[in-house]
Amino acid sequence: MSTTAAHAATRVDNPFVGAGVYVNPEWSANAAAEPGGSAVANQPTFVWLDRIAAINGVNGGMGLRDHLNAAVKQAAGKPYVFQVVIYDLPGRDCAALASNGELGPTDLPRYESEFIDPIAAILADPAYASLRIVTTVELDSLPNLVTNAGGTNTSTTNCETMKANGNYINGVGYALNKLGAIPNVYNYVDAGHHGWLGWDSNLQPAIDVIKQAATASGSTLNNVQGFVVNTANYGALHEPNFSVTDSVNGTTVRQSKWVDWNNYVDEASFAKAWRTKAIASGFNSNIGMIIDTSRNGWGGANRPTGPGPKTTVDAYVDGSRIDRRFQTGNWCNQSGAGLGERPKAAPEDGIAAYVWVKPPGESDGASSAIANDEGKGFDAMCDPTYTGNARNNNNMSGALPNAPLAGHWFSAQFQELLKNAYPALGTGGTTDTTAPTAPTGLAATATSSSVALTWTASTDNVGVTGYDVYRGGTLIGSTNSTSFSDTGLSASTAYSYTVKAKDAAGNVSAASAALSVTTSAGGTTDTTPPSTPTNLAATTTSSSASLTWGASTDNVGVTGYNVYRGGTLIGSTTSTSYTDSGLSAATAYSYTVKAKDAAGNLSAAAAVTATTQAGTGTGSAGCTATYKVSSDWGAGFNADVTVTAGNTAIKSWKVTWTYAGNQQVTNLWNGTVSQSGQSVTVNNAGYNGAVAANGTTSFGFGASYSGSNAVPTLTCTATS
């Protein structure tokens, strides 16, 4: 191995974009040896350094240098990510015995000199300077100082000790300082998961503790490139069937036993909220969030296909949730779990990557006490007969039986994850291999220093999850929408662009037709906003307001319009009209519209007040329908539609609408659906067609989309 790198990795905001990711050959061999395991054996996973001996390799296995050398070979001169877990704090993981470590509570000097210093020396070797090295720094320990060291019924003596001696704070600070000094290292600090830190009493205090650690032992916040959530855990990425804002008979789902007043029900919403609060707390604005999706798929035969019954709030949540654990505090070798989303870069707004931190098939902890020289104890939460403790509200553990020590191969767990994978593995052990169609209609507007691209959405057999944008063959960014702005360009210069679509399985479309764009002359950025839209007017029904206005002008070009209701942005459009649906009858709404250009300049607002019409009068037959998006994760969404009869009972109903974008209904409950292009028709099911006068019924559905997701105008017809 040469001691001089072929080229040094340029630091970027998101190390995963435009890069390959290291596949650990040891894990890959274990996975491939399992029945059906070849379907995922090529997925990238983290290398775990969980004891001093692991640096050089144990029992003939690969050490850190071996893995890095293999990564350089895999990279073959291309941008490449190497992922490693740094995990050996003194008094490690003070609340979970299965993951206790080899170092005692006061062994901070050993941690620094025997663990962090050798790792930093290896990572700083110029032979590895071309790699983008992503670290996950010290799982669980810092959040434990918030939840398990405060004198509550979840406190432990070990956590109280580590809070008092400061060795978690100083140890993490030391690690961040040493690793952060290496130009091609990206540190992501562990931030727990939504079922642990999602309460107001936990989230901000946990950020504050991590900030304290990130500025200890000579470190600064610049040594933190982001945070990782759900590491080695099972929290659902998205809960598609219910939202934390839902209610049942006037009772919020936050009161359910499962949610237990948490502010979040899935990892994506928690991660995005964490990022926002961390930036507000002083962390750099370009920090990223990565989510461990290795075991949070929750597929298989027991996965709910729609919302639960709205009889009680507990019945609704328990029938809706895809996370089938007894309680979110259950963390060890969970029965029913499945592989989650495959690793991918920039999968949705605010998320740098989905990753597999915990290699599937490696145990969380032993089901019973096993003598070992790894410092790993026995935690009753790994015993399937254990009835729980205060940290999981005294629920059963939900653990699989006959598990080996943490980190050891557990074939039964791997098979469980394969069986329940979501997205599911394909027939015969293959994943989705159909690529999306190539984007079409690539167009652009340019200033002297930027190019604003737009294109027509691609389609896919499962669903498009995003787009990669290339300038001259080089990936410059990714987006979930059908637009992208490339900035910092030179004036009077020609640039060539292409766009590729991608899906959840990692399939990538052919490139769009190339588009050559020449920036305008001049050395200054466009700072002139468009003119104010003119003649803003509204027409209404009992449940919608249709807005129209005269086109704005701009010194370079108008790229679209933002529409606001009561000061809140509700949508954007490139046309001079917009319909806002799902409104209340006989209600006044205030709207404003602003024009925008490619440089991001916004015009002054045009304003209008619109009052919806009164509802259906006494004695009339028919029905009305309202549409509500209950959850939206960028590449898809769930919506609920409520059908209300007029003052005469109806025997059947039909709801129709036309989407303005590329939304495709993928599943629907409490009705039958047909879709042709953008037009959707839903007829009642056999059991919910009859609705009493002024009564209601409902249906819901899931759908995929890319770009915008404007609420459509619904039409309801009925027979009486």
XYZ file of C-alpha atoms in Angstrom:
720
model
C 0.000 0.000 0.000
C 1.422 3.363 -0.975
C 1.954 5.841 1.827
C 0.717 8.640 -0.423
C -2.928 8.782 -1.467
C -3.688 8.979 -5.165
C -5.853 11.958 -4.377
C -7.281 13.525 -1.262
C -11.016 13.524 -0.666
C -12.557 16.983 -0.957
C -14.718 17.803 2.070
C -18.424 17.998 1.217
C -21.594 18.711 3.201
C -23.031 15.239 2.562
C -20.315 12.582 2.187
C -22.779 10.007 0.851
C -23.833 11.926 -2.275
C -22.010 10.783 -5.391
C -20.003 8.126 -3.566
C -19.898 4.363 -3.293
C -19.987 2.815 0.183
C -17.757 0.076 1.619
C -19.166 -3.452 1.761
C -17.648 -5.308 4.723
C -16.475 -8.645 3.262
C -16.747 -10.438 6.610
C -20.398 -9.445 7.083
C -21.111 -10.030 3.400
C -19.790 -13.602 3.638
C -21.967 -14.318 6.684
C -25.027 -12.919 4.929
C -24.369 -14.767 1.661
C -24.005 -18.065 3.536
C -27.588 -17.756 4.826
C -30.537 -19.033 2.739
C -31.774 -15.999 0.787
C -28.984 -13.843 2.172
C -27.387 -13.193 -1.211
C -30.205 -10.717 -1.877
C -28.641 -8.252 0.568
C -25.045 -9.457 0.948
C -23.815 -6.573 -1.222
C -25.272 -3.894 1.059
C -22.854 -1.556 2.895
C -22.673 -1.845 6.683
C -20.587 -0.209 9.400
C -17.421 -1.751 10.827
C -17.680 -1.886 14.637
C -14.728 -1.028 16.863
C -16.221 -1.995 20.222
C -13.038 -2.909 22.112
C -9.336 -2.190 21.924
C -8.509 -5.574 20.407
C -10.864 -4.921 17.471
C -8.472 -2.259 16.152
C -6.017 -4.970 15.087
C -8.621 -7.712 14.620
C -9.729 -10.526 16.914
C -9.695 -14.277 16.406
C -8.061 -13.942 13.002
C -10.612 -11.399 11.777
C -9.967 -8.165 9.921
C -8.636 -5.156 11.815
C -9.192 -1.502 11.019
C -6.282 -1.289 8.546
C -7.487 -4.445 6.792
C -10.921 -2.905 6.298
C -9.503 0.419 5.111
C -7.187 -1.316 2.637
C -10.157 -3.280 1.307
C -12.150 -0.054 1.008
C -9.408 1.584 -1.056
C -9.469 -1.420 -3.407
C -13.262 -1.310 -3.681
C -13.136 2.419 -4.390
C -10.830 1.954 -7.383
C -10.123 5.673 -7.439
C -13.758 6.791 -7.177
C -15.348 8.724 -4.286
C -15.997 6.173 -1.566
C -17.388 6.142 1.986
C -15.946 3.995 4.766
C -18.255 3.649 7.804
C -17.015 2.826 11.308
C -18.546 2.745 14.802
C -16.388 4.168 17.617
C -17.708 2.462 20.754
C -15.636 1.820 23.883
C -16.243 4.648 26.384
C -15.300 3.989 30.009
C -18.343 2.647 31.853
C -20.006 2.247 28.460
C -23.795 2.181 28.078
C -24.573 2.443 31.762
C -28.224 1.335 31.408
C -27.899 -1.823 29.246
C -25.756 -4.648 30.543
C -25.556 -6.532 27.232
C -23.503 -3.733 25.694
C -21.277 -2.895 28.665
C -17.645 -2.601 27.649
C -14.177 -3.568 28.762
C -13.247 -0.209 30.356
C -14.248 0.712 33.893
C -15.890 4.019 34.876
C -12.531 5.682 35.642
C -10.569 4.317 32.672
C -10.656 7.542 30.653
C -6.832 7.617 30.230
C -6.909 4.119 28.696
C -9.785 5.113 26.420
C -7.776 8.043 25.112
C -4.353 6.412 24.755
C -5.235 2.792 23.925
C -8.414 3.257 21.877
C -8.896 6.719 20.341
C -5.232 7.590 19.697
C -4.460 4.387 17.721
C -7.685 4.718 15.701
C -6.912 8.357 14.865
C -3.371 7.459 13.824
C -4.645 4.820 11.400
C -7.409 6.994 9.940
C -4.911 9.834 9.394
C -2.619 7.637 7.271
C -2.242 9.338 3.843
C -2.988 5.962 2.253
C -6.643 6.504 3.194
C -6.917 10.217 2.412
C -9.066 9.544 -0.659
C -11.807 7.903 1.420
C -14.697 9.737 3.058
C -14.565 8.204 6.547
C -17.900 8.390 8.387
C -17.811 7.691 12.114
C -20.661 6.943 14.498
C -19.363 8.204 17.832
C -20.254 6.391 21.062
C -23.745 4.955 20.993
C -26.305 5.559 23.737
C -24.020 6.818 26.491
C -24.639 10.582 26.333
C -28.462 10.251 26.145
C -28.248 8.003 29.210
C -27.012 11.011 31.187
C -30.373 12.678 30.484
C -32.851 9.839 30.964
C -31.131 7.417 33.315
C -29.165 9.648 35.679
C -31.737 12.078 36.965
C -33.029 10.380 40.091
C -36.215 9.078 38.402
C -37.470 5.498 38.407
C -35.409 4.883 35.238
C -32.119 5.969 36.829
C -29.322 3.482 37.386
C -26.404 3.650 39.787
C -23.940 3.206 36.916
C -25.418 6.150 34.997
C -25.373 8.348 38.083
C -21.669 7.503 38.471
C -20.846 8.430 34.873
C -22.768 11.685 35.116
C -20.885 12.614 38.273
C -17.369 11.779 37.020
C -17.766 13.471 33.631
C -15.964 10.737 31.709
C -18.699 10.385 29.066
C -18.537 14.114 28.350
C -14.751 14.288 28.319
C -14.335 10.994 26.460
C -16.637 11.980 23.598
C -15.021 15.418 23.450
C -11.588 13.817 23.191
C -12.742 11.464 20.419
C -14.343 14.285 18.425
C -11.257 16.474 18.808
C -8.819 13.784 17.651
C -10.972 12.404 14.826
C -12.235 15.822 13.740
C -8.660 16.967 13.098
C -8.453 14.489 10.192
C -9.669 16.302 7.046
C -11.528 13.360 5.501
C -13.304 12.193 8.680
C -17.010 13.002 9.177
C -18.226 12.568 12.769
C -21.881 11.691 13.423
C -22.774 11.653 17.123
C -25.380 9.206 18.392
C -28.754 10.845 19.116
C -30.799 7.905 20.408
C -34.201 7.337 18.813
C -37.714 8.749 18.909
C -38.976 6.230 21.476
C -36.259 7.329 23.876
C -35.751 11.058 23.372
C -38.945 12.210 21.628
C -40.446 13.914 24.681
C -39.847 17.626 25.324
C -38.262 16.715 28.650
C -35.628 14.615 26.846
C -34.943 16.042 23.376
C -33.515 19.482 24.086
C -31.637 18.340 27.210
C -30.021 15.567 25.118
C -28.912 18.120 22.510
C -27.498 20.270 25.309
C -25.511 17.340 26.745
C -24.074 16.470 23.326
C -23.165 20.121 22.773
C -21.360 20.076 26.113
C -19.406 16.987 25.020
C -18.689 18.443 21.564
C -16.989 21.432 23.210
C -15.088 19.442 25.861
C -11.466 18.250 25.841
C -10.433 20.819 23.234
C -13.156 19.958 20.721
C -15.411 22.442 18.918
C -18.787 22.137 17.228
C -16.976 22.096 13.869
C -15.951 18.516 14.687
C -19.608 17.396 14.437
C -20.834 16.827 10.892
C -24.177 15.447 12.021
C -26.088 12.953 14.122
C -27.241 9.353 13.773
C -30.580 8.074 15.079
C -32.071 4.610 15.586
C -28.659 2.948 15.772
C -29.093 -0.781 16.386
C -32.759 -0.076 17.065
C -36.144 -0.835 15.564
C -38.108 2.447 15.368
C -40.146 2.667 12.164
C -38.741 5.031 9.548
C -42.263 6.283 8.763
C -45.586 5.298 10.318
C -47.780 5.426 7.191
C -51.145 4.712 8.832
C -51.333 7.327 11.576
C -49.847 10.631 12.660
C -49.054 12.163 16.034
C -51.602 14.874 15.183
C -54.489 12.390 14.767
C -57.296 12.106 17.298
C -60.061 9.592 18.006
C -63.364 10.827 19.374
C -61.632 13.998 20.491
C -58.732 12.165 22.179
C -55.249 12.772 20.766
C -53.172 9.726 19.841
C -50.493 11.107 22.144
C -52.657 9.800 25.015
C -52.469 6.218 23.738
C -50.424 3.702 25.705
C -48.107 3.203 22.740
C -47.318 6.874 22.020
C -47.442 7.824 25.724
C -47.399 11.587 25.097
C -44.376 11.385 22.786
C -44.122 14.111 20.125
C -42.982 11.671 17.420
C -44.116 8.269 16.194
C -41.319 7.512 13.721
C -37.629 8.135 13.137
C -37.793 10.427 10.093
C -39.918 13.066 11.831
C -37.772 12.796 14.965
C -34.520 13.144 13.007
C -35.720 16.241 11.165
C -36.922 17.870 14.380
C -33.640 17.020 16.095
C -31.677 18.656 13.267
C -33.754 21.843 13.448
C -33.341 22.104 17.215
C -29.623 21.292 17.077
C -28.974 24.065 14.568
C -30.985 26.459 16.720
C -28.761 25.375 19.644
C -25.577 26.415 17.853
C -24.533 23.425 15.752
C -23.496 24.245 12.181
C -26.318 24.780 9.703
C -24.957 22.158 7.283
C -25.130 19.249 9.740
C -26.757 16.095 8.396
C -28.914 13.331 9.867
C -28.405 9.652 9.127
C -30.910 6.964 10.121
C -30.116 3.294 10.798
C -32.716 1.381 8.760
C -31.091 -2.041 9.091
C -33.920 -3.547 11.168
C -36.923 -1.224 11.107
C -38.839 -2.470 8.061
C -41.601 -4.300 9.994
C -42.974 -6.058 6.925
C -44.337 -9.575 6.602
C -47.815 -10.920 7.141
C -48.441 -8.897 10.313
C -47.840 -5.467 8.736
C -51.061 -3.402 8.878
C -52.358 -2.239 5.504
C -54.300 0.755 6.799
C -55.448 2.643 9.891
C -56.883 0.799 12.871
C -60.493 1.092 14.025
C -61.507 4.454 15.466
C -63.285 2.930 18.449
C -60.733 3.955 21.055
C -57.435 5.765 20.728
C -55.516 2.625 21.785
C -57.352 0.440 19.268
C -56.635 2.982 16.531
C -52.917 3.270 17.269
C -52.375 -0.445 17.872
C -54.210 -1.312 14.669
C -52.348 1.328 12.662
C -48.736 1.076 13.764
C -46.291 -0.970 11.709
C -43.831 -1.091 14.633
C -45.137 -4.255 16.301
C -43.021 -4.156 19.475
C -44.753 -4.304 22.832
C -43.146 -0.948 23.668
C -40.591 1.377 22.078
C -38.233 0.693 24.988
C -37.715 -2.867 23.709
C -34.308 -2.969 22.016
C -32.973 -6.531 22.014
C -33.313 -9.015 19.087
C -36.946 -8.146 18.448
C -39.340 -10.789 17.195
C -41.186 -9.787 14.014
C -38.613 -7.200 12.910
C -37.510 -6.945 9.295
C -34.864 -5.340 7.135
C -35.744 -1.717 6.432
C -34.920 0.649 3.591
C -31.678 -0.229 1.849
C -28.820 2.234 2.366
C -29.033 5.257 0.090
C -27.827 8.846 -0.078
C -30.075 11.887 0.369
C -33.315 9.827 0.424
C -35.570 12.658 1.619
C -35.371 16.297 2.593
C -33.320 16.827 5.738
C -31.816 13.318 5.758
C -28.237 12.789 4.566
C -28.572 9.010 4.202
C -30.273 5.816 5.232
C -27.503 3.547 6.553
C -27.097 0.101 8.076
C -25.102 0.851 11.231
C -26.050 -2.414 12.917
C -25.153 -5.252 10.532
C -28.283 -7.421 10.205
C -27.700 -10.823 11.761
C -25.422 -9.602 14.538
C -26.977 -10.149 17.952
C -27.970 -7.334 20.319
C -27.175 -9.467 23.354
C -27.321 -12.982 24.768
C -30.618 -14.545 25.865
C -28.895 -15.888 28.987
C -25.610 -15.309 30.788
C -22.568 -16.407 28.745
C -19.025 -16.224 30.105
C -16.812 -14.083 27.839
C -13.673 -11.960 27.695
C -15.346 -9.075 25.840
C -16.743 -7.240 28.853
C -20.331 -8.000 27.776
C -22.849 -8.758 30.497
C -26.284 -10.344 30.482
C -29.258 -8.007 30.212
C -32.673 -9.452 31.027
C -34.183 -7.446 28.156
C -32.614 -10.073 25.868
C -34.457 -12.884 27.657
C -37.765 -13.654 25.870
C -39.380 -14.625 29.194
C -38.546 -11.307 30.899
C -41.572 -9.240 31.901
C -39.900 -5.828 31.704
C -38.876 -2.868 33.838
C -39.598 0.830 34.282
C -37.701 1.718 31.101
C -40.141 -0.276 28.953
C -43.228 0.262 31.119
C -43.013 -3.333 32.376
C -43.847 -4.951 29.045
C -42.551 -8.301 27.819
C -39.113 -8.018 26.218
C -40.189 -9.330 22.793
C -36.712 -10.816 22.295
C -35.900 -13.866 20.184
C -34.685 -16.961 22.098
C -31.255 -18.614 21.973
C -29.341 -15.444 21.085
C -25.511 -15.301 21.343
C -23.410 -12.453 22.752
C -23.825 -8.952 21.320
C -22.084 -8.653 17.971
C -21.945 -12.403 17.324
C -23.718 -13.934 14.331
C -27.332 -14.878 15.054
C -28.742 -16.877 12.146
C -32.306 -16.972 13.492
C -32.371 -13.178 13.721
C -31.046 -12.796 10.173
C -33.764 -15.117 8.838
C -36.391 -13.165 10.793
C -35.163 -9.939 9.184
C -35.219 -11.433 5.689
C -38.742 -12.801 6.161
C -40.136 -9.485 7.361
C -38.155 -7.131 5.114
C -39.911 -3.969 3.957
C -39.482 -3.059 1.155
C -39.824 -6.802 0.674
C -37.197 -8.888 -1.033
C -38.300 -10.066 -4.456
C -39.274 -13.592 -5.439
C -36.292 -15.888 -5.324
C -34.342 -13.561 -3.088
C -34.056 -10.611 -5.475
C -35.009 -7.026 -4.862
C -36.840 -4.661 -7.182
C -34.666 -4.425 -10.323
C -36.869 -2.207 -12.487
C -35.418 1.252 -12.952
C -37.603 4.371 -13.218
C -38.168 5.982 -16.582
C -35.752 8.730 -17.593
C -36.827 12.279 -16.684
C -38.113 14.281 -19.641
C -38.671 17.930 -20.448
C -35.473 19.182 -18.824
C -35.555 22.993 -18.946
C -33.665 25.837 -17.306
C -33.493 29.522 -16.533
C -30.131 31.113 -15.798
C -28.586 34.124 -14.134
C -24.935 35.097 -14.270
C -24.130 32.732 -11.384
C -26.914 30.135 -11.211
C -29.033 27.741 -13.228
C -32.551 26.727 -12.132
C -33.538 23.345 -13.614
C -37.012 21.819 -13.917
C -38.157 18.556 -15.497
C -41.141 16.256 -15.882
C -41.467 13.535 -13.252
C -40.386 9.965 -13.952
C -42.531 6.894 -13.276
C -41.588 3.585 -11.640
C -43.151 0.186 -10.981
C -42.910 0.847 -7.218
C -42.224 4.534 -6.784
C -39.684 7.226 -7.586
C -37.852 8.397 -4.454
C -35.701 11.174 -5.901
C -33.436 12.508 -8.618
C -29.673 12.904 -9.048
C -28.506 15.994 -10.949
C -25.275 15.965 -12.960
C -23.235 18.808 -14.398
C -20.877 17.643 -17.134
C -21.127 14.053 -15.875
C -20.396 14.928 -12.222
C -23.092 14.436 -9.583
C -23.736 17.847 -7.988
C -26.805 17.105 -5.867
C -29.992 15.157 -5.228
C -33.591 16.238 -4.712
C -37.026 14.754 -4.055
C -38.738 17.379 -6.229
C -38.650 18.015 -9.991
C -36.505 21.124 -9.689
C -32.948 21.964 -8.663
C -30.819 25.124 -8.477
C -27.100 25.033 -9.266
C -25.341 28.075 -7.844
C -21.856 29.574 -7.677
C -21.343 29.395 -11.445
C -19.277 31.619 -13.732
C -20.876 34.269 -15.926
C -21.155 33.788 -19.705
C -20.285 30.096 -19.396
C -21.937 27.057 -20.986
C -22.854 24.130 -18.718
C -24.342 20.743 -19.638
C -26.872 19.047 -17.336
C -28.544 15.653 -17.100
C -30.911 14.204 -14.495
C -31.474 10.580 -13.413
C -34.391 9.214 -11.357
C -33.941 6.640 -8.585
C -36.236 4.340 -6.603
C -36.243 2.823 -3.114
C -34.317 -0.264 -4.265
C -31.467 1.875 -5.567
C -32.314 1.423 -9.244
C -31.305 4.436 -11.330
C -32.899 5.485 -14.602
C -31.157 6.333 -17.816
C -30.079 9.949 -18.002
C -32.420 12.594 -19.322
C -31.553 14.245 -22.607
C -28.637 16.570 -21.967
C -29.399 20.283 -21.710
C -26.805 22.962 -22.421
C -27.327 26.210 -20.506
C -25.262 29.388 -20.765
C -25.196 31.740 -17.804
C -25.811 35.396 -18.488
C -23.110 38.062 -18.579
C -22.209 40.191 -15.591
C -20.486 39.606 -12.321
C -23.318 40.381 -9.941
C -26.065 38.178 -8.565
C -29.654 38.926 -9.547
C -31.209 40.782 -6.621
C -34.243 42.215 -8.409
C -37.528 40.629 -7.325
C -40.383 40.051 -9.760
C -43.289 42.471 -9.894
C -46.312 41.867 -7.661
C -48.978 39.569 -9.148
C -51.967 41.605 -10.352
C -55.743 41.174 -10.195
C -55.720 38.427 -7.562
C -59.279 37.063 -7.406
C -61.065 34.086 -5.861
C -64.141 31.979 -6.555
C -65.386 29.562 -3.927
C -67.485 26.496 -3.256
C -68.469 25.339 0.211
C -65.105 23.550 0.574
C -62.630 25.201 -1.801
C -61.233 28.503 -3.049
C -59.929 28.867 -6.610
C -57.420 31.689 -7.015
C -56.377 33.422 -10.255
C -54.029 36.336 -10.882
C -52.208 38.235 -13.578
C -48.659 37.170 -14.422
C -45.687 38.955 -12.857
C -42.637 40.182 -14.761
C -38.948 39.964 -13.865
C -35.620 41.253 -15.159
C -34.486 37.642 -15.760
C -37.596 35.489 -15.569
C -40.414 34.421 -13.244
C -40.058 30.757 -12.230
C -43.271 30.335 -10.229
C -45.583 31.562 -7.492
C -45.934 30.792 -3.768
C -49.468 30.704 -2.358
C -50.096 31.463 1.320
C -53.208 31.024 3.481
C -53.134 33.188 6.587
C -49.372 33.644 6.202
C -48.628 29.901 5.881
C -47.223 28.569 2.600
C -49.731 26.020 1.277
C -48.353 25.398 -2.208
C -46.414 26.549 -5.234
C -47.312 26.631 -8.911
C -45.811 27.677 -12.217
C -49.220 28.741 -13.546
C -51.349 31.761 -12.609
C -54.025 29.787 -10.756
C -54.285 27.617 -7.661
C -57.120 25.755 -5.882
C -57.155 25.330 -2.108
C -59.448 22.464 -1.045
C -60.731 20.884 2.147
C -61.994 24.160 3.605
C -64.891 24.780 5.993
C -68.182 26.120 4.682
C -69.179 29.774 5.258
C -65.682 30.694 6.453
C -63.440 33.623 5.476
C -59.856 32.847 4.438
C -57.042 35.289 3.711
C -54.721 34.505 0.806
C -51.536 36.083 -0.533
C -49.519 35.204 -3.624
C -45.843 36.040 -4.271
C -43.882 35.595 -7.501
C -40.362 34.162 -7.406
C -37.392 34.017 -9.762
C -34.450 31.645 -10.265
C -32.277 33.617 -7.841
C -34.811 33.115 -5.045
C -36.081 36.696 -5.030
C -39.735 37.027 -3.933
C -42.107 39.763 -5.019
C -44.337 41.779 -2.746
C -47.561 39.967 -1.887
C -50.912 40.307 -3.615
C -53.773 39.713 -1.164
C -57.407 38.694 -1.290
C -60.034 37.473 1.196
C -62.286 34.623 0.099
C -65.389 33.384 1.939
C -66.518 29.861 1.207
C -70.158 29.234 0.356
C -72.660 27.863 2.832
C -73.062 24.084 3.007
C -75.836 22.039 1.435
C -79.252 23.414 2.356
C -82.095 21.712 4.211
C -83.872 18.987 2.300
C -81.209 18.544 -0.371
C -79.710 15.191 -1.261
C -76.131 14.504 -2.245
C -72.802 14.515 -0.437
C -69.598 16.438 0.076
C -66.056 15.165 0.558
C -63.007 16.622 2.273
C -59.417 15.517 1.727
C -56.625 15.582 4.353
C -52.989 14.478 3.997
C -52.248 12.671 7.278
C -48.559 12.000 6.659
C -46.080 12.890 3.918
C -42.501 11.608 3.683
C -41.408 13.200 0.409
C -41.684 10.172 -1.888
C -45.177 9.194 -0.756
C -48.041 10.094 1.542
C -51.228 8.895 3.226
C -54.511 10.767 2.972
C -57.939 10.511 4.589
C -61.179 11.467 2.840
C -64.395 12.117 4.802
C -67.699 11.755 2.964
C -70.638 13.682 4.474
C -74.249 13.103 3.412
C -76.615 16.011 2.936
C -79.895 16.332 4.780
C -81.171 13.216 3.029
C -79.802 9.730 3.654
C -77.822 8.228 0.773
C -77.434 4.628 -0.381
C -74.158 4.928 -2.268
C -71.498 7.511 -3.045
C -68.671 8.227 -5.439
C -65.765 10.661 -4.988
C -63.662 11.870 -7.909
C -60.721 14.198 -8.285
C -57.887 15.059 -10.655
C -54.336 15.497 -9.447
C -52.209 18.354 -10.696
C -49.028 16.286 -10.309
C -47.898 12.675 -10.719
C -49.518 11.175 -7.600
C -50.352 7.471 -7.936
C -52.672 5.709 -5.466
C -50.966 2.478 -4.366
C -53.451 1.093 -1.835
C -56.861 2.136 -0.521
C -59.084 1.007 2.324
C -62.850 1.359 2.912
C -63.606 1.762 -0.804
C -62.718 0.678 -4.341
C -60.442 2.796 -6.486
C -59.622 3.249 -10.145
C -57.102 5.690 -11.564
C -56.498 6.771 -15.126
C -53.597 9.149 -15.457
C -54.260 11.988 -13.034
C -57.981 11.193 -12.606
C -59.043 9.151 -9.571
C -62.462 7.619 -8.833
C -63.388 6.017 -5.514
C -66.674 4.178 -4.965
C -67.984 3.058 -1.606
C -67.346 -0.436 -0.306
C -70.309 -2.729 0.221
C -70.507 -1.907 3.908
C -70.199 1.892 3.926
C -72.309 3.104 1.008
C -75.373 3.819 3.159
C -74.916 7.023 5.169
C -77.575 8.625 7.357
C -78.688 12.213 6.737
C -75.836 14.535 7.772
C -73.802 11.468 8.705
C -70.245 10.700 7.691
C -68.092 7.835 6.546
C -64.513 7.794 5.375
C -61.837 6.079 3.358
C -58.079 6.396 3.256
C -55.250 5.586 0.922
C -51.525 5.581 0.386
C -49.887 7.071 -2.681
C -46.488 7.742 -4.213
C -45.340 10.958 -5.858
C -42.417 13.189 -6.646
C -42.335 16.964 -6.925
C -45.295 18.870 -5.515
C -48.267 17.350 -3.686
C -51.065 19.892 -3.917
C -54.449 18.984 -2.414
C -56.944 18.333 -5.237
C -60.559 19.523 -5.521
C -63.015 16.699 -4.744
C -66.427 16.035 -6.266
C -68.902 13.818 -4.422
C -72.031 12.320 -5.988
C -74.588 10.065 -4.315
C -77.782 8.079 -4.833
C -80.577 8.265 -2.270
